[in-house]
């Protein structure tokens, strides 16, 4: 397992639900660390309800077969960092090479800002849709990253993950038991895999953030149900969401959550909606990775919890944020690889995720990352 002395002086979380916090406290004060134990508990001056017990296990038992049919993930080789033309505007964190953390205050926009958010969200959705068409046995996640990177820069945008806190690639590719932050590498996708592709673009000074889980070849019924039922939850949350047969329970939970969003609604209702739906099918809800405000900055308030909680806060008109639940078939405990990014389920069980950036409108919520046919 990773000891406290080897951790970065920042707390990692998810692009698709990032919970990054910078702190000036010494690591010894931030972490309760007992050698030989799996848990590193975090102490923070700011309250993060339900987010204080992130597991930082080193990867182990890489060849163990969780279900008798597939092997656990293991890291492949990384290609060199891809270049971005000089004329493309970069987010401020690219120069510092530090993760800026969660910015205080919500992302609330004027009419021009809303149009910019629609543009970045539309591009993110188009890129994600294209990335999904590439998923097939034999393609490597690095090849997906290369294609995504090229499409983003061809459209005059910057791939937001690239250089964020040292992240080396332009997209996150999380396969099978990977909960989030999978780094694209030389591993080819195999028949029966599921893969979450998480795309964020920075266009004209605004981020658009979205993700979806795709099937690779002939997927097991167990995996299909996890993804399909995610879809049902999402579809119930917002009426204009198009049903995608491959993505039901996990995406269902997302759609259900979006459907209850409107000015004045408490954020905690999102977590209850998702958790209630997951419980119906016996799936676990990952707690350590959250949705977040998004717009001029990559990660801003509010923190959007995907499980039942009593946190305060209400949605306001013209606010933008992400909802990005992660459901698991088995353990909800996250384990981090030695790369300090890749997060997998403790028991090797499958995990699925879907994400949208939404805008709070007078009538409810508008999905900014909905891909139009």
Coordinates of C-alpha atoms in Angstrom, one line a residue:
X1 CA 0.0 0.0 0.0
X2 CA 1.1 3.6 -0.4
X3 CA 2.4 5.1 2.7
X4 CA 1.7 8.7 3.6
X5 CA 5.2 9.8 2.9
X6 CA 4.9 8.8 -0.8
X7 CA 1.6 10.6 -1.4
X8 CA 1.4 13.9 -3.3
X9 CA 0.6 16.9 -1.1
X10 CA -2.9 17.0 -2.6
X11 CA -5.9 14.8 -2.3
X12 CA -6.8 13.0 -5.5
X13 CA -10.3 12.5 -6.8
X14 CA -12.2 12.1 -10.0
X15 CA -12.2 14.2 -13.2
X16 CA -15.7 12.9 -13.6
X17 CA -16.4 13.7 -9.9
X18 CA -13.3 15.3 -8.7
X19 CA -12.6 16.0 -5.1
X20 CA -9.3 17.7 -5.3
X21 CA -8.3 19.9 -2.4
X22 CA -5.1 21.7 -1.8
X23 CA -3.9 22.1 1.7
X24 CA -0.9 23.7 3.4
X25 CA -1.1 21.3 6.3
X26 CA 1.8 18.9 6.7
X27 CA 1.0 15.4 5.5
X28 CA 1.3 14.0 9.1
X29 CA -1.7 16.3 10.0
X30 CA -3.7 15.5 6.9
X31 CA -3.4 11.7 7.3
X32 CA -4.0 9.2 10.0
X33 CA -1.7 6.4 8.8
X34 CA -1.1 3.1 10.6
X35 CA 1.4 0.8 8.8
X36 CA -0.2 -2.6 7.8
X37 CA -3.7 -1.2 7.5
X38 CA -5.5 -0.5 4.3
X39 CA -7.1 2.8 5.2
X40 CA -5.6 6.2 5.1
X41 CA -8.1 8.6 6.7
X42 CA -8.0 12.2 5.7
X43 CA -8.5 15.1 8.1
X44 CA -9.5 18.3 6.4
X45 CA -10.4 21.8 7.7
X46 CA -13.3 21.9 5.2
X47 CA -16.2 19.5 5.7
X48 CA -16.4 16.8 3.1
X49 CA -19.3 14.6 4.3
X50 CA -18.7 11.0 3.4
X51 CA -15.4 11.6 1.6
X52 CA -12.9 11.0 4.4
X53 CA -12.0 7.4 4.0
X54 CA -10.5 7.0 0.5
X55 CA -8.5 3.9 0.2
X56 CA -5.0 4.3 -1.1
X57 CA -4.0 0.7 -1.5
X58 CA -1.2 -0.1 -3.9
X59 CA -2.3 -2.4 -6.7
X60 CA -1.8 -6.1 -5.9
X61 CA -2.8 -9.6 -7.0
X62 CA -2.9 -8.3 -10.6
X63 CA -3.4 -11.8 -12.0
X64 CA -6.2 -12.8 -9.7
X65 CA -9.3 -13.7 -11.5
X66 CA -12.3 -12.0 -9.8
X67 CA -15.1 -14.0 -11.5
X68 CA -13.2 -16.9 -13.0
X69 CA -13.5 -15.5 -16.5
X70 CA -11.4 -12.4 -16.7
X71 CA -8.1 -11.2 -15.2
X72 CA -7.7 -8.1 -13.2
X73 CA -6.4 -5.0 -15.0
X74 CA -2.7 -4.4 -15.1
X75 CA -0.9 -1.3 -16.4
X76 CA 0.4 -1.1 -19.9
X77 CA 3.0 1.1 -21.4
X78 CA 2.5 4.9 -21.9
X79 CA 3.2 6.7 -25.1
X80 CA 4.8 10.2 -25.0
X81 CA 2.7 13.2 -24.1
X82 CA 0.7 14.5 -27.1
X83 CA 1.3 18.0 -28.3
X84 CA -1.3 20.8 -28.5
X85 CA -0.8 23.7 -31.1
X86 CA 0.4 26.9 -29.5
X87 CA -2.7 28.9 -30.8
X88 CA -5.1 26.8 -28.6
X89 CA -6.0 28.5 -25.3
X90 CA -4.9 26.5 -22.3
X91 CA -6.5 26.3 -18.9
X92 CA -4.4 28.2 -16.2
X93 CA -3.4 24.9 -14.4
X94 CA -1.4 23.7 -17.4
X95 CA 1.3 26.2 -16.8
X96 CA 1.6 25.5 -13.1
X97 CA 1.3 21.7 -13.5
X98 CA -0.5 21.7 -10.2
X99 CA -4.1 20.6 -9.5
X100 CA -5.9 23.7 -8.5
X101 CA -8.5 21.9 -6.4
X102 CA -12.2 22.9 -6.0
X103 CA -12.8 26.6 -6.6
X104 CA -15.0 28.3 -4.1
X105 CA -18.4 29.5 -5.3
X106 CA -20.8 28.2 -7.9
X107 CA -20.5 28.5 -11.6
X108 CA -23.4 30.8 -12.5
X109 CA -23.4 32.3 -16.0
X110 CA -24.8 35.3 -18.0
X111 CA -26.2 34.8 -21.4
X112 CA -22.8 34.8 -23.1
X113 CA -21.5 32.3 -20.6
X114 CA -24.4 30.0 -21.1
X115 CA -23.8 30.0 -24.9
X116 CA -20.1 29.2 -24.3
X117 CA -21.1 26.4 -21.9
X118 CA -23.5 25.0 -24.6
X119 CA -20.7 25.1 -27.1
X120 CA -18.1 23.3 -24.9
X121 CA -20.7 20.8 -23.8
X122 CA -21.8 20.1 -27.4
X123 CA -18.2 19.5 -28.4
X124 CA -17.6 17.2 -25.5
X125 CA -20.6 15.2 -26.4
X126 CA -19.6 14.9 -30.0
X127 CA -16.1 13.7 -29.0
X128 CA -17.5 11.2 -26.6
X129 CA -19.9 9.9 -29.2
X130 CA -17.0 9.5 -31.6
X131 CA -14.8 7.8 -29.0
X132 CA -17.6 5.3 -28.4
X133 CA -17.6 4.2 -32.0
X134 CA -14.0 3.2 -31.7
X135 CA -14.6 0.7 -28.9
X136 CA -13.9 -2.8 -30.3
X137 CA -11.7 -5.8 -29.3
X138 CA -8.1 -5.1 -30.2
X139 CA -8.0 -1.3 -30.0
X140 CA -5.8 0.1 -27.3
X141 CA -6.9 2.8 -24.9
X142 CA -3.9 4.8 -26.1
X143 CA -5.3 4.7 -29.7
X144 CA -8.6 6.0 -28.3
X145 CA -6.7 8.8 -26.5
X146 CA -4.9 9.7 -29.7
X147 CA -8.2 9.9 -31.7
X148 CA -9.9 11.9 -29.0
X149 CA -6.9 14.3 -28.7
X150 CA -6.9 14.9 -32.4
X151 CA -10.6 15.6 -32.6
X152 CA -10.5 18.1 -29.7
X153 CA -7.6 20.1 -31.0
X154 CA -9.0 20.0 -34.6
X155 CA -12.0 21.9 -33.1
X156 CA -9.8 24.5 -31.5
X157 CA -10.2 23.2 -28.0
X158 CA -7.8 21.9 -25.3
X159 CA -8.3 18.4 -23.7
X160 CA -8.8 19.4 -20.1
X161 CA -7.3 16.3 -18.4
X162 CA -4.0 16.8 -20.1
X163 CA -1.6 18.2 -17.6
X164 CA -4.2 18.5 -14.8
X165 CA -2.2 17.8 -11.7
X166 CA 0.3 15.9 -13.9
X167 CA -2.3 13.6 -15.6
X168 CA -0.4 12.5 -18.7
X169 CA -3.2 11.9 -21.2
X170 CA -6.1 13.7 -22.9
X171 CA -9.0 11.4 -21.8
X172 CA -9.7 8.9 -19.0
X173 CA -10.3 5.3 -20.0
X174 CA -11.6 3.2 -17.2
X175 CA -12.0 -0.5 -18.0
X176 CA -13.9 -3.2 -16.1
X177 CA -13.1 -2.8 -12.4
X178 CA -11.6 0.6 -12.9
X179 CA -13.8 3.2 -11.1
X180 CA -12.3 6.3 -12.6
X181 CA -9.1 8.0 -13.8
X182 CA -7.8 5.2 -15.9
X183 CA -4.8 6.3 -17.9
X184 CA -4.8 5.3 -21.6
X185 CA -2.0 2.9 -22.4
X186 CA -0.9 0.0 -24.6
X187 CA -3.5 -2.5 -23.2
X188 CA -5.8 -3.7 -26.0
X189 CA -9.5 -3.9 -25.2
X190 CA -10.8 -7.5 -25.0
X191 CA -14.1 -9.1 -26.0
X192 CA -16.4 -8.7 -23.0
X193 CA -14.8 -5.6 -21.6
X194 CA -16.8 -2.6 -20.5
X195 CA -15.1 0.8 -20.7
X196 CA -15.9 4.3 -19.4
X197 CA -14.6 7.1 -21.5
X198 CA -14.5 10.4 -19.7
X199 CA -14.1 13.5 -22.0
X200 CA -13.6 17.1 -21.0
X201 CA -12.9 19.9 -23.4
X202 CA -11.8 23.5 -22.7
X203 CA -13.3 25.7 -25.5
X204 CA -13.3 29.5 -25.5
X205 CA -12.5 29.5 -21.8
X206 CA -15.2 27.1 -20.6
X207 CA -15.0 23.4 -19.7
X208 CA -17.6 20.8 -20.9
X209 CA -17.4 17.5 -19.0
X210 CA -19.1 14.2 -19.9
X211 CA -18.6 10.4 -19.8
X212 CA -20.3 7.1 -20.7
X213 CA -19.7 3.4 -20.3
X214 CA -19.5 1.4 -23.5
X215 CA -19.6 -2.4 -24.3
X216 CA -16.7 -4.1 -26.1
X217 CA -17.9 -7.1 -28.1
X218 CA -20.0 -9.8 -26.4
X219 CA -20.5 -8.5 -22.8
X220 CA -21.8 -10.7 -20.0
X221 CA -25.3 -10.3 -18.8
X222 CA -24.0 -9.2 -15.4
X223 CA -22.1 -6.3 -17.0
X224 CA -25.0 -5.5 -19.3
X225 CA -27.4 -5.2 -16.4
X226 CA -25.1 -2.9 -14.4
X227 CA -24.8 -0.6 -17.4
X228 CA -28.4 -0.8 -18.6
X229 CA -29.9 -0.1 -15.2
X230 CA -27.7 2.9 -14.8
X231 CA -29.4 4.1 -18.0
X232 CA -32.9 3.7 -16.6
X233 CA -32.1 5.9 -13.6
X234 CA -30.8 8.6 -15.9
X235 CA -33.7 8.4 -18.2
X236 CA -36.2 8.9 -15.4
X237 CA -34.3 12.0 -14.3
X238 CA -34.8 13.9 -17.5
X239 CA -37.5 13.4 -20.0
X240 CA -35.5 14.4 -23.1
X241 CA -32.8 11.8 -22.5
X242 CA -32.6 9.3 -25.3
X243 CA -32.7 5.7 -24.2
X244 CA -29.5 3.8 -25.0
X245 CA -30.0 0.1 -24.5
X246 CA -26.5 -0.6 -23.4
X247 CA -26.5 1.9 -20.6
X248 CA -29.5 1.4 -18.3
X249 CA -29.1 1.0 -14.4
X250 CA -26.1 3.3 -14.0
X251 CA -27.3 5.7 -16.6
X252 CA -30.8 5.4 -15.3
X253 CA -29.6 6.7 -12.0
X254 CA -28.0 9.7 -13.7
X255 CA -31.2 10.5 -15.7
X256 CA -33.3 10.2 -12.6
X257 CA -31.1 12.6 -10.8
X258 CA -31.2 15.1 -13.6
X259 CA -35.0 15.0 -13.8
X260 CA -35.4 16.4 -10.2
X261 CA -33.0 19.3 -10.8
X262 CA -34.4 22.8 -10.8
X263 CA -33.9 26.2 -9.1
X264 CA -34.2 25.9 -5.3
X265 CA -33.9 22.1 -5.2
X266 CA -31.6 20.7 -2.5
X267 CA -28.5 19.0 -3.8
X268 CA -28.9 16.2 -1.4
X269 CA -31.9 15.0 -3.4
X270 CA -29.6 14.0 -6.2
X271 CA -27.8 11.5 -3.9
X272 CA -31.0 10.1 -2.5
X273 CA -32.4 9.6 -6.0
X274 CA -29.3 7.8 -7.2
X275 CA -28.9 5.7 -4.1
X276 CA -32.5 4.6 -4.0
X277 CA -32.3 3.4 -7.6
X278 CA -29.1 1.6 -7.1
X279 CA -30.5 -0.2 -4.0
X280 CA -33.4 -1.6 -6.0
X281 CA -30.9 -3.7 -8.0
X282 CA -28.4 -4.4 -5.2
X283 CA -25.6 -2.2 -6.7
X284 CA -23.1 -0.2 -4.6
X285 CA -22.6 3.5 -4.9
X286 CA -19.0 4.8 -4.8
X287 CA -18.9 7.6 -2.2
X288 CA -15.4 9.0 -2.6
X289 CA -15.8 10.6 -6.1
X290 CA -18.3 13.3 -6.7
X291 CA -19.9 15.6 -9.2
X292 CA -18.9 19.3 -9.2
X293 CA -19.4 22.7 -10.5
X294 CA -17.9 23.2 -13.9
X295 CA -17.5 26.1 -16.3
X296 CA -14.7 28.7 -16.4
X297 CA -12.9 26.4 -14.0
X298 CA -12.7 22.6 -14.3
X299 CA -13.8 21.9 -10.7
X300 CA -15.9 24.3 -8.6
X301 CA -18.5 24.2 -5.9
X302 CA -20.9 22.6 -5.3
X303 CA -19.8 19.1 -4.3
X304 CA -22.4 16.8 -5.7
X305 CA -22.7 13.6 -3.6
X306 CA -24.2 10.6 -5.3
X307 CA -25.3 8.8 -2.1
X308 CA -27.8 9.7 0.6
X309 CA -26.6 12.6 2.7
X310 CA -27.7 15.6 4.7
X311 CA -25.5 18.2 3.1
X312 CA -27.0 21.6 2.6
X313 CA -27.1 23.8 -0.5
X314 CA -29.7 24.5 -3.2
X315 CA -29.5 24.8 -7.0
X316 CA -29.7 28.3 -8.5
X317 CA -30.8 29.6 -11.9
X318 CA -28.1 29.5 -14.6
X319 CA -25.8 27.3 -12.6
X320 CA -23.8 24.5 -14.2
X321 CA -22.4 21.4 -12.6
X322 CA -21.9 17.7 -13.3
X323 CA -23.7 14.6 -12.0
X324 CA -21.6 11.5 -12.5
X325 CA -22.6 8.4 -10.4
X326 CA -20.3 5.4 -10.2
X327 CA -22.0 2.1 -9.4
X328 CA -20.4 -1.3 -8.6
X329 CA -21.5 -4.9 -8.7
X330 CA -19.4 -5.6 -5.5
X331 CA -17.2 -3.6 -3.2
X332 CA -17.5 0.2 -3.3
X333 CA -14.1 0.5 -1.7
X334 CA -11.6 2.2 -4.1
X335 CA -8.0 1.1 -4.4
X336 CA -5.4 3.4 -6.0
X337 CA -2.6 2.1 -8.3
X338 CA 1.0 3.2 -7.9
X339 CA 0.5 5.8 -10.7
X340 CA -1.6 7.9 -8.2
X341 CA -4.5 8.1 -10.6
X342 CA -6.0 4.8 -11.6
X343 CA -8.7 3.8 -9.1
X344 CA -10.2 0.3 -9.1
X345 CA -12.6 -1.7 -6.9
X346 CA -11.1 -3.4 -4.0
X347 CA -12.5 -6.9 -5.0
X348 CA -12.0 -6.5 -8.7
X349 CA -15.8 -6.3 -9.4
X350 CA -17.1 -4.3 -12.3
X351 CA -17.8 -0.6 -12.1
X352 CA -19.8 1.6 -14.5
X353 CA -20.2 5.4 -14.7
X354 CA -22.1 8.0 -16.7
X355 CA -21.8 11.8 -16.5
X356 CA -23.4 14.9 -17.9
X357 CA -22.9 18.6 -17.4
X358 CA -26.2 20.3 -16.8
X359 CA -27.5 23.9 -16.7
X360 CA -30.2 24.9 -14.2
X361 CA -33.0 26.6 -16.1
X362 CA -36.4 28.2 -15.1
X363 CA -38.1 25.0 -16.2
X364 CA -35.7 22.5 -14.6
X365 CA -32.4 21.3 -16.1
X366 CA -30.8 21.4 -19.6
X367 CA -28.3 18.7 -20.5
X368 CA -25.4 20.5 -22.1
X369 CA -23.5 17.3 -23.0
X370 CA -26.4 15.6 -24.7
X371 CA -25.2 14.4 -28.1
X372 CA -27.8 15.3 -30.8
X373 CA -28.4 12.7 -33.5

